[in-house]
Short mmCIF file of C-alpha atoms in Angstrom, two decimals:
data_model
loop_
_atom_site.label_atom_id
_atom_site.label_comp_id
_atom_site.label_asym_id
_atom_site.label_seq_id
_atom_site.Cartn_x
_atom_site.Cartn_y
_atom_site.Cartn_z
CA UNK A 28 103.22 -41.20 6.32
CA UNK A 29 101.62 -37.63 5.75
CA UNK A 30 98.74 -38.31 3.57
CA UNK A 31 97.59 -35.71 0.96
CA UNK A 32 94.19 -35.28 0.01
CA UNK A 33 92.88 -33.30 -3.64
CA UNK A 34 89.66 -31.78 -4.11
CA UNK A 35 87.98 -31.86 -6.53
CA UNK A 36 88.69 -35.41 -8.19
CA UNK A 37 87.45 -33.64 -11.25
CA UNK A 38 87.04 -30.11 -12.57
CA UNK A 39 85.17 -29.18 -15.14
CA UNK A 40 85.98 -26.03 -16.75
CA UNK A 41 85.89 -23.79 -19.79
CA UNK A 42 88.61 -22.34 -22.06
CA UNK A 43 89.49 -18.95 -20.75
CA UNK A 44 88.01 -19.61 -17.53
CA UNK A 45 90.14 -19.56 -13.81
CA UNK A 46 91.06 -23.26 -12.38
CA UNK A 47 91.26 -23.32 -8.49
CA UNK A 48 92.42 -27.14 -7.22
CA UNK A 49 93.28 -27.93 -3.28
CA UNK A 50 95.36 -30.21 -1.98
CA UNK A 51 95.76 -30.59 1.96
CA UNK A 52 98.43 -32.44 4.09
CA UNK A 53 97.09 -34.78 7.31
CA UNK A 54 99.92 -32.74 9.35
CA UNK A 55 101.72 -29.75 8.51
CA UNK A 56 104.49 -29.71 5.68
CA UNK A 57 105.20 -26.02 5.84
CA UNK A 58 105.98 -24.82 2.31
CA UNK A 59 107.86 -28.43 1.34
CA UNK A 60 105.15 -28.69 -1.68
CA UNK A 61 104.73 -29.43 -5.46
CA UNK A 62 102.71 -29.19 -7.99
CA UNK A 63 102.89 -31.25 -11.46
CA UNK A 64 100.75 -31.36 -14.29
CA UNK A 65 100.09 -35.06 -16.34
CA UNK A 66 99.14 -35.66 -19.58
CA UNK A 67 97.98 -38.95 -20.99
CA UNK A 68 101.38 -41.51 -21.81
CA UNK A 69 103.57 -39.01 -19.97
CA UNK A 70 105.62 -38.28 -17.56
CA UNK A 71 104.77 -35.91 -14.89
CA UNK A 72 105.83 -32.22 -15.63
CA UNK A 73 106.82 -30.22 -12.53
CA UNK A 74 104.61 -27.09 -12.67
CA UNK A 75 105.48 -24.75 -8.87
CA UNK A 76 107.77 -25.81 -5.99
CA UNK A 77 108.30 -24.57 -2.53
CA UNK A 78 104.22 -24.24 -2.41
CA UNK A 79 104.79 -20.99 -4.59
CA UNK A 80 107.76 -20.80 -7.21
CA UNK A 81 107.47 -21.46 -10.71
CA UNK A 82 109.67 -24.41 -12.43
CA UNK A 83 112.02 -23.12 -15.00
CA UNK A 84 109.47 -22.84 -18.41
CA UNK A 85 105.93 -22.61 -16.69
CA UNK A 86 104.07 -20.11 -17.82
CA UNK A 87 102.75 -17.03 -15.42
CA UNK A 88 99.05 -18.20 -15.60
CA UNK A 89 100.18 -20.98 -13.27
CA UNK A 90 100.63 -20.04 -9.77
CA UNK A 91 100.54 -21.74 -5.98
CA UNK A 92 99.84 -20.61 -2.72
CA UNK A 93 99.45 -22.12 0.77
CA UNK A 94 101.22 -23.20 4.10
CA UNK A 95 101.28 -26.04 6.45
CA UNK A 96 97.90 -27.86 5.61
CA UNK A 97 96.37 -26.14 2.90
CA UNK A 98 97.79 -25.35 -0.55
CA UNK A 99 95.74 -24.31 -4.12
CA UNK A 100 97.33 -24.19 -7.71
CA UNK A 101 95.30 -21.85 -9.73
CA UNK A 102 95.39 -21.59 -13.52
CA UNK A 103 94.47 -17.83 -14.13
CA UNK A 104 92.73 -18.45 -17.96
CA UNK A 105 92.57 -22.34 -19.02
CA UNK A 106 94.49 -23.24 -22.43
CA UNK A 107 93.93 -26.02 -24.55
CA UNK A 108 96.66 -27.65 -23.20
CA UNK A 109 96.05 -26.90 -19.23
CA UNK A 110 93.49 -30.25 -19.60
CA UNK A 111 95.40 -32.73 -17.77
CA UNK A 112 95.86 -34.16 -14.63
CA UNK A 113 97.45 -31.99 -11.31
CA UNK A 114 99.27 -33.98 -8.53
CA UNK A 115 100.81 -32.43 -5.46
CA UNK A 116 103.40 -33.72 -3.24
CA UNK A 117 104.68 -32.88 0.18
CA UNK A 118 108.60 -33.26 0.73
CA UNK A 119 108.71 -31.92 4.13
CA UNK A 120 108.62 -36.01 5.29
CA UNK A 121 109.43 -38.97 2.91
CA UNK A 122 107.61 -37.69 -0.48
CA UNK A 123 104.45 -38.55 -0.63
CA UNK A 124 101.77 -37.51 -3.81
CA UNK A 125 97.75 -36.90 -3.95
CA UNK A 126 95.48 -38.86 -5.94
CA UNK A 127 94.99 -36.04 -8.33
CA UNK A 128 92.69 -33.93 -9.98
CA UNK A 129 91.62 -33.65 -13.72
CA UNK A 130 90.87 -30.52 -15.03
CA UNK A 131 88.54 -31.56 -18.02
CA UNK A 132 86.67 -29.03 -20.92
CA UNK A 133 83.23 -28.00 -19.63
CA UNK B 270 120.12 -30.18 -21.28
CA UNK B 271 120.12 -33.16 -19.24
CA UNK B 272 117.98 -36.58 -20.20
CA UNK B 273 117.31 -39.85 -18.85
CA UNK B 274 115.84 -43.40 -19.94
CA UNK B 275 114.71 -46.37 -18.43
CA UNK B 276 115.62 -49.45 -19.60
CA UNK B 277 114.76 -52.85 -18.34
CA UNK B 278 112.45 -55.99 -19.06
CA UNK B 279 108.79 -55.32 -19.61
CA UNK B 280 107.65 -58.92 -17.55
CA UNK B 281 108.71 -60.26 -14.81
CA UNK B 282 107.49 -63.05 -12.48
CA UNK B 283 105.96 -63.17 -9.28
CA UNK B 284 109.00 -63.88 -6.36
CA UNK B 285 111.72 -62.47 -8.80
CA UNK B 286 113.51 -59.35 -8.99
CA UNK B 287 112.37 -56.70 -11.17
CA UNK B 288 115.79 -54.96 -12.39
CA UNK B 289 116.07 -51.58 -14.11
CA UNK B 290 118.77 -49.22 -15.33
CA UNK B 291 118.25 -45.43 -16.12
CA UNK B 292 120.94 -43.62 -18.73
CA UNK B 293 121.75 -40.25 -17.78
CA UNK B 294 122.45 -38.01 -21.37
CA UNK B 295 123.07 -34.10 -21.31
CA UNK B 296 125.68 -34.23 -18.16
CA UNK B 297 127.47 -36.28 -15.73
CA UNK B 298 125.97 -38.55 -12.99
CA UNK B 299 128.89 -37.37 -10.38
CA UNK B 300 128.41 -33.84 -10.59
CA UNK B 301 127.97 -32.96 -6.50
CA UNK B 302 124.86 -31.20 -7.16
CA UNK B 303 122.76 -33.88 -8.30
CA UNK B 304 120.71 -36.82 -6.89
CA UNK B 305 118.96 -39.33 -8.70
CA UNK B 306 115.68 -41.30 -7.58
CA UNK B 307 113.17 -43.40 -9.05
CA UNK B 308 109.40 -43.30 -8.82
CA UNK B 309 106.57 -45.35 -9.91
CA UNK B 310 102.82 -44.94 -10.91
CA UNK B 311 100.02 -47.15 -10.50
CA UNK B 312 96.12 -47.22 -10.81
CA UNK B 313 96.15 -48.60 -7.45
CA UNK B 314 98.20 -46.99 -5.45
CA UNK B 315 98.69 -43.88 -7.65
CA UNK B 316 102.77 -42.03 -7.95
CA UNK B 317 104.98 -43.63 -5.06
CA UNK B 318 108.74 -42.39 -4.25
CA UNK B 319 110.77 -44.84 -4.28
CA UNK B 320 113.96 -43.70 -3.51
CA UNK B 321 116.89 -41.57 -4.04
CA UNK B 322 120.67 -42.03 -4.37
CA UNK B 323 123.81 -39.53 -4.34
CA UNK B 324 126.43 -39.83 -6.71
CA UNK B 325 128.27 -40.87 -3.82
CA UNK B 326 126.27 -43.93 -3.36
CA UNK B 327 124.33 -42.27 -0.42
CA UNK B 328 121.14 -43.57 -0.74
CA UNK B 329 117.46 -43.36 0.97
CA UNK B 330 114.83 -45.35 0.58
CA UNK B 331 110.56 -45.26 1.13
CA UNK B 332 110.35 -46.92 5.02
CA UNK B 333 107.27 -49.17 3.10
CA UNK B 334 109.85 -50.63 0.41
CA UNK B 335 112.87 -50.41 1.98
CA UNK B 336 113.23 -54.31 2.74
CA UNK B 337 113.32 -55.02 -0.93
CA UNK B 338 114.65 -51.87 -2.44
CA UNK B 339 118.02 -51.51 -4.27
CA UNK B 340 119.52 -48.24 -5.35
CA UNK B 341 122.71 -48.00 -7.16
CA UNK B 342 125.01 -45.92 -9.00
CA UNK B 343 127.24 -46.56 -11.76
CA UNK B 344 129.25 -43.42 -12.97
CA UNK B 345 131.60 -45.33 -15.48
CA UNK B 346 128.49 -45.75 -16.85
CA UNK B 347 126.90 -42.78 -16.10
CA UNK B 348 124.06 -44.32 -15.35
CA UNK B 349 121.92 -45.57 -11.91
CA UNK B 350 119.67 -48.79 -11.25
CA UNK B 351 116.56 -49.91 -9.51
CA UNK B 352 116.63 -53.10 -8.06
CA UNK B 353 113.24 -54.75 -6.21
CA UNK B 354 113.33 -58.31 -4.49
CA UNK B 355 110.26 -60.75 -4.28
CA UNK B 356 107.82 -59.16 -6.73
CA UNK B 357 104.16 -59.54 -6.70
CA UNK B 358 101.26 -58.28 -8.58
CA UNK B 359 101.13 -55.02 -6.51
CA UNK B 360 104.30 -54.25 -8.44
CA UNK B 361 103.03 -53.84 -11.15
CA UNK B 362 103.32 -50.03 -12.44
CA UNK B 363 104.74 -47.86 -14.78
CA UNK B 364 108.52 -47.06 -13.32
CA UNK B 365 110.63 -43.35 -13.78
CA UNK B 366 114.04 -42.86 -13.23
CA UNK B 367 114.17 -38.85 -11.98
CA UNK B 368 116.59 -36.20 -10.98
CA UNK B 369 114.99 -34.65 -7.45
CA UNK B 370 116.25 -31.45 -6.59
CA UNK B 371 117.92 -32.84 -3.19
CA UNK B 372 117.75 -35.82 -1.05
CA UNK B 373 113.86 -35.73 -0.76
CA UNK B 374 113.15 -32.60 -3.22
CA UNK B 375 110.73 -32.12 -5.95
CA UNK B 376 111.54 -33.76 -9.13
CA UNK B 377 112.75 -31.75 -11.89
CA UNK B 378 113.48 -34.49 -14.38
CA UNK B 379 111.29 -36.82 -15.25
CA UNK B 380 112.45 -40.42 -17.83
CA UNK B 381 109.44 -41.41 -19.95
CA UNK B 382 109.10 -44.19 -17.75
CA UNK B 383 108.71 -48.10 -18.69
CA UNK B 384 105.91 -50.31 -17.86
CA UNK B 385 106.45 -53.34 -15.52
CA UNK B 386 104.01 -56.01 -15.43
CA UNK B 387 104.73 -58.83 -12.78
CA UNK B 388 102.82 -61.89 -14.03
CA UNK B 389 103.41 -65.77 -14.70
#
């Protein structure tokens, strides 16, 4: 099972401000990653795919990056809205998600 | 634009088998792009794949669940189902139907998703 691992647990940021969260794989998953964004009583809401693409509707202040091990979502200027919680998950093996990290109001 | 829904009881009891249907709305369970899967979500253990299945009945399954796991399809229906054997506490968790993108893909549907709470 390839674990994944997010840092920070929690972020603490301010409206307007840039959002940097990292997720890393135990072994390499090349670009086979996800991001989604979580909001209290729902459903996860996929945010970038393929480490770097944007899901259909997701605005342009959300963007990926990383390869093999490493990966970051950033959130270029925080909205009231961006305060939820961020999961990635690697596909290149059986799926498998991080524990999260919640982006909170500073 | 393309839906689903879990259905399903809310409680069942330790040893049984915790049973769930997802309705597909918007378009048609057979089309040969899609596959369906189901995830679930606990404070424990956190989101979990589950599985996915092909219209085709084609199905894979997580290697940690796969002795107890149950994926079917039924497209008169349009509609797939979750079946897990010999319950316990640790399955307890709040359970989504999904559309992944393929076989082992991102998810790009989401259901609400239903609570499950295996007690006595």
């Amino acid at each position: 099972e390839i674990v994944m691992t997010q840092f920070p647990a929690t972020l603490s940021v301010s409206p307007g401000e840039r959002a940097t969260l990292s997720c890393r794989a135990s072994q390499s998953v090349t670009s086979n990653l996800a991001w989604y964004q979580q909001k209290p009583g729902q459903a996860p809401r996929l945010l970038i795919y393929d480490a770097s693409t944007r899901a259909t509707g997701i605005p342009a202040r959300f963007s990926g990056s990383g390869s093999g091990t490493e990966f970051t979502l950033t959130i270029s200027s925080l909205q009231s809205e961006d305060f939820a919680l961020y999961y990635c998950q690697q596909y290149n093996n059986w799926p498998t998600f991080g524990q999260g990290t919640k982006v909170e109001i500073k | 634009q393309l839906q689903l829904q879990e259905s399903g009881p809310g409680l069942v009891k330790p040893s049984e088998t915790l049973s769930l249907t997802c309705t597909v709305s918007g378009g048609s369970i057979s089309s040969s792009t899609y596959y369906w899967g189901w995830i679930r979500q606990s404070p424990g253990k956190g989101l979990e794949w589950i599985g996915s299945i092909y219209y085709s009945g084609t199905t894979y399954y997580n290697p940690s669940l796969k002795s107890r796991v149950t994926i079917s399809v039924d497209t008169s229906k349009n509609q797939f189902s979750l079946k897990l054997s010999s319950v316990t506490a640790a399955d307890t968790a709040v359970y989504y139907c999904a559309r992944p993108r393929d076989v082992l893909g991102p998810t790009l549907i989401w259901g609400p998703g239903t609570l499950v709470t295996v007690s006595s």
